[in-house]
Every structure is written in structure tokens, then in C-alpha cells.
PDB file of C-alpha atoms in Angstrom:
ATOM      1  CA  GLN A 388      -8.542 -30.972  56.919  1.00 84.00           C
ATOM      2  CA  SER A 389      -5.125 -29.804  58.075  1.00 90.00           C
ATOM      3  CA  VAL A 390      -1.967 -31.717  57.165  1.00 93.00           C
ATOM      4  CA  LEU A 391      -0.816 -31.585  60.789  1.00 97.00           C
ATOM      5  CA  SER A 392      -3.283 -32.897  63.365  1.00 97.00           C
ATOM      6  CA  GLN A 393      -3.914 -31.117  66.645  1.00 98.00           C
ATOM      7  CA  PRO A 394      -6.707 -31.559  69.173  1.00 98.00           C
ATOM      8  CA  PRO A 395      -9.209 -28.744  68.669  1.00 97.00           C
ATOM      9  CA  SER A 396      -9.293 -27.960  72.376  1.00 97.00           C
ATOM     10  CA  ALA A 397      -7.408 -28.420  75.616  1.00 98.00           C
ATOM     11  CA  SER A 398      -7.992 -27.197  79.144  1.00 97.00           C
ATOM     12  CA  GLY A 399      -6.429 -26.997  82.559  1.00 97.00           C
ATOM     13  CA  THR A 400      -6.617 -25.158  85.838  1.00 97.00           C
ATOM     14  CA  PRO A 401      -4.132 -22.505  86.969  1.00 97.00           C
ATOM     15  CA  GLY A 402      -0.843 -24.044  88.018  1.00 97.00           C
ATOM     16  CA  GLN A 403      -1.386 -27.261  86.070  1.00 97.00           C
ATOM     17  CA  THR A 404       0.646 -28.535  83.134  1.00 97.00           C
ATOM     18  CA  VAL A 405      -1.100 -28.909  79.793  1.00 98.00           C
ATOM     19  CA  THR A 406       0.258 -30.664  76.720  1.00 98.00           C
ATOM     20  CA  VAL A 407      -0.797 -30.038  73.128  1.00 98.00           C
ATOM     21  CA  SER A 408       0.046 -32.703  70.560  1.00 98.00           C
ATOM     22  CA  CYS A 409       0.810 -32.304  66.863  1.00 98.00           C
ATOM     23  CA  SER A 410       0.864 -35.314  64.561  1.00 98.00           C
ATOM     24  CA  GLY A 411       2.306 -35.355  61.055  1.00 98.00           C
ATOM     25  CA  THR A 412       4.099 -37.576  58.596  1.00 97.00           C
ATOM     26  CA  PHE A 413       7.627 -38.365  57.470  1.00 97.00           C
ATOM     27  CA  SER A 414       7.556 -35.617  54.838  1.00 97.00           C
ATOM     28  CA  ASN A 415       6.889 -32.846  57.356  1.00 97.00           C
ATOM     29  CA  ILE A 416       7.554 -33.448  61.056  1.00 98.00           C
ATOM     30  CA  GLY A 417       9.581 -36.560  60.321  1.00 97.00           C
ATOM     31  CA  SER A 418      12.030 -34.678  58.126  1.00 96.00           C
ATOM     32  CA  ASN A 419      11.984 -31.115  59.389  1.00 97.00           C
ATOM     33  CA  THR A 420      11.823 -29.074  62.542  1.00 97.00           C
ATOM     34  CA  VAL A 421       8.585 -28.040  64.218  1.00 98.00           C
ATOM     35  CA  ASN A 422       7.552 -24.562  65.257  1.00 98.00           C
ATOM     36  CA  TRP A 423       4.773 -23.476  67.572  1.00 98.00           C
ATOM     37  CA  TYR A 424       2.841 -20.216  67.388  1.00 98.00           C
ATOM     38  CA  GLN A 425       0.542 -18.569  69.880  1.00 98.00           C
ATOM     39  CA  HIS A 426      -2.292 -16.562  68.386  1.00 98.00           C
ATOM     40  CA  LEU A 427      -4.909 -14.440  70.016  1.00 95.00           C
ATOM     41  CA  PRO A 428      -7.433 -13.690  67.245  1.00 90.00           C
ATOM     42  CA  GLY A 429      -7.268 -10.085  66.186  1.00 89.00           C
ATOM     43  CA  THR A 430      -3.594  -9.783  67.024  1.00 95.00           C
ATOM     44  CA  ALA A 431      -0.298 -10.743  65.403  1.00 97.00           C
ATOM     45  CA  PRO A 432       0.650 -14.417  65.834  1.00 98.00           C
ATOM     46  CA  LYS A 433       3.654 -14.921  68.091  1.00 98.00           C
ATOM     47  CA  LEU A 434       6.512 -17.393  67.692  1.00 98.00           C
ATOM     48  CA  LEU A 435       6.504 -19.543  70.826  1.00 98.00           C
ATOM     49  CA  ILE A 436       8.862 -22.440  70.075  1.00 98.00           C
ATOM     50  CA  TYR A 437      11.157 -22.917  67.084  1.00 97.00           C
ATOM     51  CA  SER A 438      13.325 -25.788  65.889  1.00 96.00           C
ATOM     52  CA  ASN A 439      11.365 -28.302  67.998  1.00 97.00           C
ATOM     53  CA  ASN A 440      12.412 -27.063  71.418  1.00 97.00           C
ATOM     54  CA  GLN A 441      13.984 -23.610  71.270  1.00 97.00           C
ATOM     55  CA  ARG A 442      12.413 -20.636  72.987  1.00 98.00           C
ATOM     56  CA  PRO A 443      12.784 -17.139  71.512  1.00 96.00           C
ATOM     57  CA  LEU A 444      13.975 -14.428  73.843  1.00 96.00           C
ATOM     58  CA  GLY A 445      11.159 -13.312  76.095  1.00 96.00           C
ATOM     59  CA  VAL A 446       9.164 -16.543  76.020  1.00 97.00           C
ATOM     60  CA  PRO A 447       8.860 -17.920  79.566  1.00 97.00           C
ATOM     61  CA  GLU A 448      10.500 -21.225  80.474  1.00 97.00           C
ATOM     62  CA  ARG A 449       6.994 -22.506  81.251  1.00 98.00           C
ATOM     63  CA  PHE A 450       6.671 -23.172  77.536  1.00 98.00           C
ATOM     64  CA  SER A 451       8.588 -26.150  76.154  1.00 98.00           C
ATOM     65  CA  GLY A 452       8.550 -28.196  72.979  1.00 98.00           C
ATOM     66  CA  SER A 453       9.601 -31.676  71.989  1.00 98.00           C
ATOM     67  CA  LYS A 454       9.576 -33.888  68.927  1.00 98.00           C
ATOM     68  CA  SER A 455       9.750 -37.632  68.396  1.00 97.00           C
ATOM     69  CA  GLY A 456       9.468 -39.246  64.987  1.00 97.00           C
ATOM     70  CA  THR A 457       6.447 -37.775  63.231  1.00 97.00           C
ATOM     71  CA  SER A 458       4.894 -36.160  66.299  1.00 98.00           C
ATOM     72  CA  ALA A 459       5.589 -33.078  68.373  1.00 98.00           C
ATOM     73  CA  SER A 460       4.291 -31.662  71.616  1.00 98.00           C
ATOM     74  CA  LEU A 461       3.972 -28.308  73.312  1.00 98.00           C
ATOM     75  CA  ALA A 462       3.900 -28.314  77.098  1.00 98.00           C
ATOM     76  CA  ILE A 463       2.745 -25.387  79.169  1.00 98.00           C
ATOM     77  CA  SER A 464       3.509 -25.657  82.858  1.00 97.00           C
ATOM     78  CA  GLU A 465       2.338 -23.429  85.695  1.00 97.00           C
ATOM     79  CA  LEU A 466      -0.713 -22.601  83.620  1.00 98.00           C
ATOM     80  CA  GLN A 467      -1.891 -18.995  83.840  1.00 97.00           C
ATOM     81  CA  SER A 468      -5.094 -17.303  82.740  1.00 96.00           C
ATOM     82  CA  GLU A 469      -3.156 -15.299  80.153  1.00 96.00           C
ATOM     83  CA  ASP A 470      -2.261 -18.567  78.397  1.00 97.00           C
ATOM     84  CA  GLU A 471      -5.865 -18.908  77.255  1.00 97.00           C
ATOM     85  CA  THR A 472      -5.620 -18.534  73.493  1.00 97.00           C
ATOM     86  CA  ASP A 473      -4.948 -20.555  70.310  1.00 98.00           C
ATOM     87  CA  TYR A 474      -1.823 -22.606  69.607  1.00 98.00           C
ATOM     88  CA  TYR A 475      -0.595 -23.847  66.218  1.00 98.00           C
ATOM     89  CA  CYS A 476       2.172 -26.226  65.195  1.00 98.00           C
ATOM     90  CA  SER A 477       3.854 -25.848  61.822  1.00 98.00           C
ATOM     91  CA  ALA A 478       6.526 -27.492  59.684  1.00 98.00           C
ATOM     92  CA  TRP A 479       7.787 -27.502  56.117  1.00 97.00           C
ATOM     93  CA  ASP A 480       6.489 -30.408  54.037  1.00 97.00           C
ATOM     94  CA  ASP A 481       9.047 -31.775  51.580  1.00 96.00           C
ATOM     95  CA  SER A 482       6.431 -33.598  49.478  1.00 96.00           C
ATOM     96  CA  LEU A 483       3.991 -30.705  49.188  1.00 96.00           C
ATOM     97  CA  ASN A 484       6.783 -28.139  48.890  1.00 95.00           C
ATOM     98  CA  ALA A 485       4.752 -26.057  51.296  1.00 97.00           C
ATOM     99  CA  TRP A 486       4.526 -24.883  54.865  1.00 98.00           C
ATOM    100  CA  VAL A 487       1.794 -26.724  56.732  1.00 98.00           C
ATOM    101  CA  PHE A 488      -0.006 -25.791  59.937  1.00 98.00           C
ATOM    102  CA  GLY A 489      -2.035 -27.775  62.392  1.00 98.00           C
ATOM    103  CA  GLY A 490      -5.681 -26.865  62.733  1.00 97.00           C
ATOM    104  CA  GLY A 491      -4.989 -25.113  66.012  1.00 97.00           C
ATOM    105  CA  THR A 492      -5.752 -25.919  69.636  1.00 98.00           C
ATOM    106  CA  LYS A 493      -7.864 -23.591  71.708  1.00 98.00           C
ATOM    107  CA  LEU A 494      -6.603 -23.635  75.273  1.00 98.00           C
ATOM    108  CA  THR A 495      -9.042 -22.852  78.059  1.00 97.00           C
ATOM    109  CA  VAL A 496      -7.869 -22.064  81.562  1.00 96.00           C
ATOM    110  CA  LEU A 497     -10.655 -23.160  83.894  1.00 92.00           C
TER     111      LEU A 497
ATOM    112  CA  GLN B 555       8.426  -4.827  62.518  1.00 97.00           C
ATOM    113  CA  VAL B 556       6.201  -5.467  59.531  1.00 98.00           C
ATOM    114  CA  VAL B 557       2.989  -3.649  58.669  1.00 98.00           C
ATOM    115  CA  GLU B 558       0.413  -4.897  56.160  1.00 98.00           C
ATOM    116  CA  SER B 559      -1.905  -2.758  54.085  1.00 98.00           C
ATOM    117  CA  GLY B 560      -4.137  -2.964  51.050  1.00 97.00           C
ATOM    118  CA  GLY B 561      -6.953  -5.110  52.345  1.00 97.00           C
ATOM    119  CA  GLY B 562     -10.580  -4.290  51.706  1.00 97.00           C
ATOM    120  CA  LEU B 563     -13.850  -5.377  50.148  1.00 98.00           C
ATOM    121  CA  VAL B 564     -13.700  -6.767  46.636  1.00 98.00           C
ATOM    122  CA  GLN B 565     -16.201  -8.530  44.434  1.00 97.00           C
ATOM    123  CA  ARG B 566     -15.888 -12.165  43.488  1.00 97.00           C
ATOM    124  CA  GLY B 567     -13.588 -12.483  40.503  1.00 97.00           C
ATOM    125  CA  GLY B 568     -11.879  -9.223  41.336  1.00 98.00           C
ATOM    126  CA  SER B 569      -8.291  -8.378  42.199  1.00 98.00           C
ATOM    127  CA  LEU B 570      -6.440  -6.864  45.124  1.00 98.00           C
ATOM    128  CA  ARG B 571      -2.822  -6.088  45.930  1.00 98.00           C
ATOM    129  CA  LEU B 572      -1.578  -6.409  49.470  1.00 98.00           C
ATOM    130  CA  SER B 573       1.583  -4.725  50.697  1.00 98.00           C
ATOM    131  CA  CYS B 574       3.834  -5.309  53.669  1.00 98.00           C
ATOM    132  CA  THR B 575       6.401  -2.739  54.718  1.00 98.00           C
ATOM    133  CA  ALA B 576       9.298  -3.837  56.882  1.00 98.00           C
ATOM    134  CA  SER B 577      11.480  -1.823  59.212  1.00 97.00           C
ATOM    135  CA  GLY B 578      14.106  -2.432  61.845  1.00 97.00           C
ATOM    136  CA  PHE B 579      15.979  -5.194  59.999  1.00 97.00           C
ATOM    137  CA  THR B 580      17.822  -5.738  56.727  1.00 97.00           C
ATOM    138  CA  PHE B 581      14.893  -6.778  54.582  1.00 97.00           C
ATOM    139  CA  SER B 582      16.950  -8.250  51.758  1.00 97.00           C
ATOM    140  CA  HIS B 583      18.514 -10.807  54.115  1.00 96.00           C
ATOM    141  CA  TYR B 584      15.272 -12.650  54.850  1.00 97.00           C
ATOM    142  CA  GLY B 585      12.643 -14.694  53.130  1.00 97.00           C
ATOM    143  CA  MET B 586       9.137 -13.302  53.537  1.00 98.00           C
ATOM    144  CA  THR B 587       5.800 -15.040  53.825  1.00 98.00           C
ATOM    145  CA  TRP B 588       2.063 -14.471  53.687  1.00 98.00           C
ATOM    146  CA  VAL B 589      -0.191 -16.446  56.023  1.00 98.00           C
ATOM    147  CA  ARG B 590      -3.968 -16.044  56.225  1.00 98.00           C
ATOM    148  CA  GLN B 591      -6.771 -16.839  58.610  1.00 97.00           C
ATOM    149  CA  ALA B 592     -10.297 -17.209  57.310  1.00 97.00           C
ATOM    150  CA  PRO B 593     -13.188 -16.413  59.654  1.00 96.00           C
ATOM    151  CA  GLY B 594     -13.497 -19.143  62.272  1.00 94.00           C
ATOM    152  CA  LYS B 595     -10.591 -21.085  60.787  1.00 96.00           C
ATOM    153  CA  GLY B 596      -6.956 -21.671  61.634  1.00 96.00           C
ATOM    154  CA  LEU B 597      -3.769 -20.254  60.185  1.00 97.00           C
ATOM    155  CA  GLU B 598      -3.022 -21.184  56.573  1.00 98.00           C
ATOM    156  CA  TRP B 599       0.267 -20.549  54.818  1.00 98.00           C
ATOM    157  CA  VAL B 600      -0.230 -18.802  51.471  1.00 98.00           C
ATOM    158  CA  ALA B 601       3.135 -18.042  49.885  1.00 98.00           C
ATOM    159  CA  THR B 602       6.829 -17.463  50.535  1.00 98.00           C
ATOM    160  CA  VAL B 603       9.465 -15.611  48.549  1.00 97.00           C
ATOM    161  CA  LYS B 604      13.160 -16.044  49.161  1.00 96.00           C
ATOM    162  CA  GLN B 605      15.647 -13.230  49.692  1.00 95.00           C
ATOM    163  CA  ASP B 606      16.456 -12.540  46.043  1.00 91.00           C
ATOM    164  CA  GLY B 607      12.846 -12.706  44.936  1.00 92.00           C
ATOM    165  CA  ASN B 608      13.447 -15.544  42.492  1.00 92.00           C
ATOM    166  CA  ASP B 609      12.391 -18.580  44.520  1.00 95.00           C
ATOM    167  CA  LYS B 610       8.684 -18.570  45.303  1.00 97.00           C
ATOM    168  CA  TYR B 611       6.377 -21.124  46.873  1.00 97.00           C
ATOM    169  CA  TYR B 612       2.570 -21.186  46.949  1.00 97.00           C
ATOM    170  CA  VAL B 613      -0.185 -23.213  48.549  1.00 97.00           C
ATOM    171  CA  ASP B 614      -2.010 -25.191  45.854  1.00 96.00           C
ATOM    172  CA  SER B 615      -5.284 -23.281  46.284  1.00 97.00           C
ATOM    173  CA  VAL B 616      -3.755 -19.980  45.121  1.00 98.00           C
ATOM    174  CA  LYS B 617      -1.349 -21.173  42.413  1.00 98.00           C
ATOM    175  CA  GLY B 618      -2.023 -19.377  39.161  1.00 97.00           C
ATOM    176  CA  ARG B 619      -4.115 -16.707  40.887  1.00 98.00           C
ATOM    177  CA  PHE B 620      -1.780 -15.117  43.461  1.00 98.00           C
ATOM    178  CA  THR B 621       1.697 -13.727  42.901  1.00 98.00           C
ATOM    179  CA  ILE B 622       4.126 -12.967  45.697  1.00 98.00           C
ATOM    180  CA  SER B 623       6.865 -10.462  45.029  1.00 98.00           C
ATOM    181  CA  ARG B 624       9.213  -8.120  46.808  1.00 98.00           C
ATOM    182  CA  ASP B 625      11.109  -4.894  46.297  1.00 97.00           C
ATOM    183  CA  ASN B 626      14.218  -4.980  48.442  1.00 97.00           C
ATOM    184  CA  ALA B 627      14.991  -1.341  47.672  1.00 97.00           C
ATOM    185  CA  LYS B 628      11.658  -0.375  49.216  1.00 98.00           C
ATOM    186  CA  ASN B 629      11.721  -2.933  52.059  1.00 98.00           C
ATOM    187  CA  SER B 630       8.386  -4.145  50.777  1.00 98.00           C
ATOM    188  CA  LEU B 631       6.588  -7.401  50.175  1.00 98.00           C
ATOM    189  CA  TYR B 632       3.529  -7.757  47.955  1.00 98.00           C
ATOM    190  CA  LEU B 633       0.758 -10.213  47.233  1.00 98.00           C
ATOM    191  CA  GLU B 634      -1.116  -9.725  43.980  1.00 98.00           C
ATOM    192  CA  MET B 635      -4.430 -11.563  44.208  1.00 98.00           C
ATOM    193  CA  ASN B 636      -6.585 -12.232  41.141  1.00 98.00           C
ATOM    194  CA  SER B 637      -9.768 -14.195  40.453  1.00 98.00           C
ATOM    195  CA  LEU B 638     -10.740 -13.869  44.082  1.00 98.00           C
ATOM    196  CA  THR B 639     -13.386 -16.152  45.553  1.00 98.00           C
ATOM    197  CA  ALA B 640     -15.251 -16.247  48.840  1.00 97.00           C
ATOM    198  CA  ASP B 641     -12.696 -18.796  50.071  1.00 97.00           C
ATOM    199  CA  ASP B 642     -10.043 -16.073  49.926  1.00 98.00           C
ATOM    200  CA  THR B 643     -11.861 -14.021  52.553  1.00 98.00           C
ATOM    201  CA  ALA B 644      -9.427 -13.835  55.463  1.00 98.00           C
ATOM    202  CA  VAL B 645      -7.053 -11.741  57.481  1.00 98.00           C
ATOM    203  CA  TYR B 646      -3.696 -11.819  55.697  1.00 98.00           C
ATOM    204  CA  PHE B 647      -0.526 -11.698  57.789  1.00 98.00           C
ATOM    205  CA  CYS B 648       2.959 -10.859  56.613  1.00 98.00           C
ATOM    206  CA  ALA B 649       5.811 -12.659  58.385  1.00 98.00           C
ATOM    207  CA  ARG B 650       9.597 -12.751  58.266  1.00 98.00           C
ATOM    208  CA  GLU B 651      11.179 -16.128  57.635  1.00 97.00           C
ATOM    209  CA  VAL B 652      14.389 -17.041  59.435  1.00 95.00           C
ATOM    210  CA  GLY B 653      16.647 -19.937  58.573  1.00 91.00           C
ATOM    211  CA  LEU B 654      19.810 -21.192  56.938  1.00 84.00           C
ATOM    212  CA  GLY B 655      20.790 -24.398  55.226  1.00 84.00           C
ATOM    213  CA  SER B 656      18.445 -27.186  54.204  1.00 86.00           C
ATOM    214  CA  TYR B 657      15.003 -25.672  53.748  1.00 88.00           C
ATOM    215  CA  GLY B 658      12.635 -26.717  56.486  1.00 84.00           C
ATOM    216  CA  VAL B 659      15.310 -27.564  59.030  1.00 89.00           C
ATOM    217  CA  GLY B 660      15.688 -24.708  61.448  1.00 86.00           C
ATOM    218  CA  TYR B 661      13.355 -22.373  59.556  1.00 95.00           C
ATOM    219  CA  TYR B 662      10.569 -20.417  61.215  1.00 97.00           C
ATOM    220  CA  PHE B 663       8.533 -17.188  61.101  1.00 98.00           C
ATOM    221  CA  ASP B 664       9.659 -14.849  63.840  1.00 97.00           C
ATOM    222  CA  ILE B 665       8.166 -11.431  63.118  1.00 98.00           C
ATOM    223  CA  TRP B 666       4.491 -11.078  62.222  1.00 98.00           C
ATOM    224  CA  GLY B 667       2.282  -8.131  61.389  1.00 98.00           C
ATOM    225  CA  GLN B 668      -1.188  -7.371  62.714  1.00 97.00           C
ATOM    226  CA  GLY B 669      -2.772  -8.394  59.435  1.00 98.00           C
ATOM    227  CA  THR B 670      -4.978  -6.801  56.813  1.00 98.00           C
ATOM    228  CA  ARG B 671      -8.526  -7.980  56.187  1.00 98.00           C
ATOM    229  CA  VAL B 672      -9.709  -9.094  52.769  1.00 98.00           C
ATOM    230  CA  THR B 673     -13.407  -9.655  52.182  1.00 98.00           C
ATOM    231  CA  VAL B 674     -14.646 -11.121  48.900  1.00 98.00           C
ATOM    232  CA  SER B 675     -18.312 -10.490  48.308  1.00 96.00           C
ATOM    233  CA  SER B 676     -20.531 -12.479  46.010  1.00 85.00           C
TER     234      SER B 676
END
């Protein structure tokens, strides 16, 4: 059971907007910033969103992040087939003194 | 970039040392982290060591068994793993940690390696 809660799966058709949620507690999301990673199994994970809503250079504007209280969200607009992979949220937990990840959301592009 | 090595097949109760070699950035300026992914599971943070090598953090399940360390002169990060169990079977990723100020605010992992596979057999 992961400390951060994500839906195990999400889906959408090309061109749609899909949102992935990440729920935590005061000691992690409520107190610290949230990061999102994109991971195609067998490859290196990729930083997608950092500090709640910042995009690293090279990440398309289609990807956006937000945070409110103890929850965060990743939105992917103009969905493309290449977006079909796994997405993870993560934050530092002040109580556990540890980095925590969500269980991951597998995105399917129909 | 960062490149992991040292993975392999080891018997339950055995030991293994993973290495991660960094290039293209000033290694001593960054915290470094190990993250793993067990078969069919999600990403799990394992350990982090700060720039000077003195501050270290571990996930509870590896405390007392794993040791993270670094050699800034060699641009290298290590993970010494002892008393291995089947639950340690995973691909282990090395990642660079970025951030300043209050830990957890504005910190993230921005450069990741391809991973090295560790298999613990019973």
C-alpha cells in the first residue's frame, strides 16, 4: 500500500484531456511540493512536473500539474498515443523522513 | 548522465554492491538517490545521500541492511546491500536530486539512469 494514492489506471482517446489524481496527507503533499514522473518500464524514469506545476525544459505544455491541500493532479491535454505509459507522483514525507511515491497510474490511449 | 552497474543474481541472505557513475555535472554539488522497481510493482524510493555524504536517509524496509555512500572524487554513488531477500528483487535506478532550502520543498529527481537488475534467488 503506497503512502500516496493514485488510480491504478486511466484512459482517453487521442485529443482528449486526461487527469491523474494523487492523494496524500499533511506530512507529505500538505507540507511539501509534488513531483510527477513518467516511466516506460525498461527505460529510465523521466521527470515530468516538479514543484507542483513546473515543467522541465523539453516537456510539452500539454502536461500540467496542480496542487491543493493534500492532493495533486497531473493533466495531459491533446492526448497522444505516445503518452501511453505509467505516471507516478512523489513527495517528501516529513513524518516518515522519506520520499514517498504513489502506486502509479497506467495510462491507456484508446 | 548517470549509469548504474553491479546488478546480478544473488542468493537469499547474500550481498551485492551497486555502483552509479555520473558524468556531465559537478557530482559533489548534488544529493543522490536510489529508487527501485520490483517486478510488476511501482517505483519505490530506497535511499538518499546528501552532497557531503554525511546525511543519509533510508526506507524502513532496508534500514540496517543497505548502506548508501558516495565518492565525490570518483563521481560515484554506491549501494551496499546485505542480507538480501526475495523482496529486494528489483531494477535499481540511480537518480540525481535537485533542490535548495527546506528539504522537501522544491526538491526533485531530474536525471535518472537506465537501472541495474538485482535478482535474489531462494
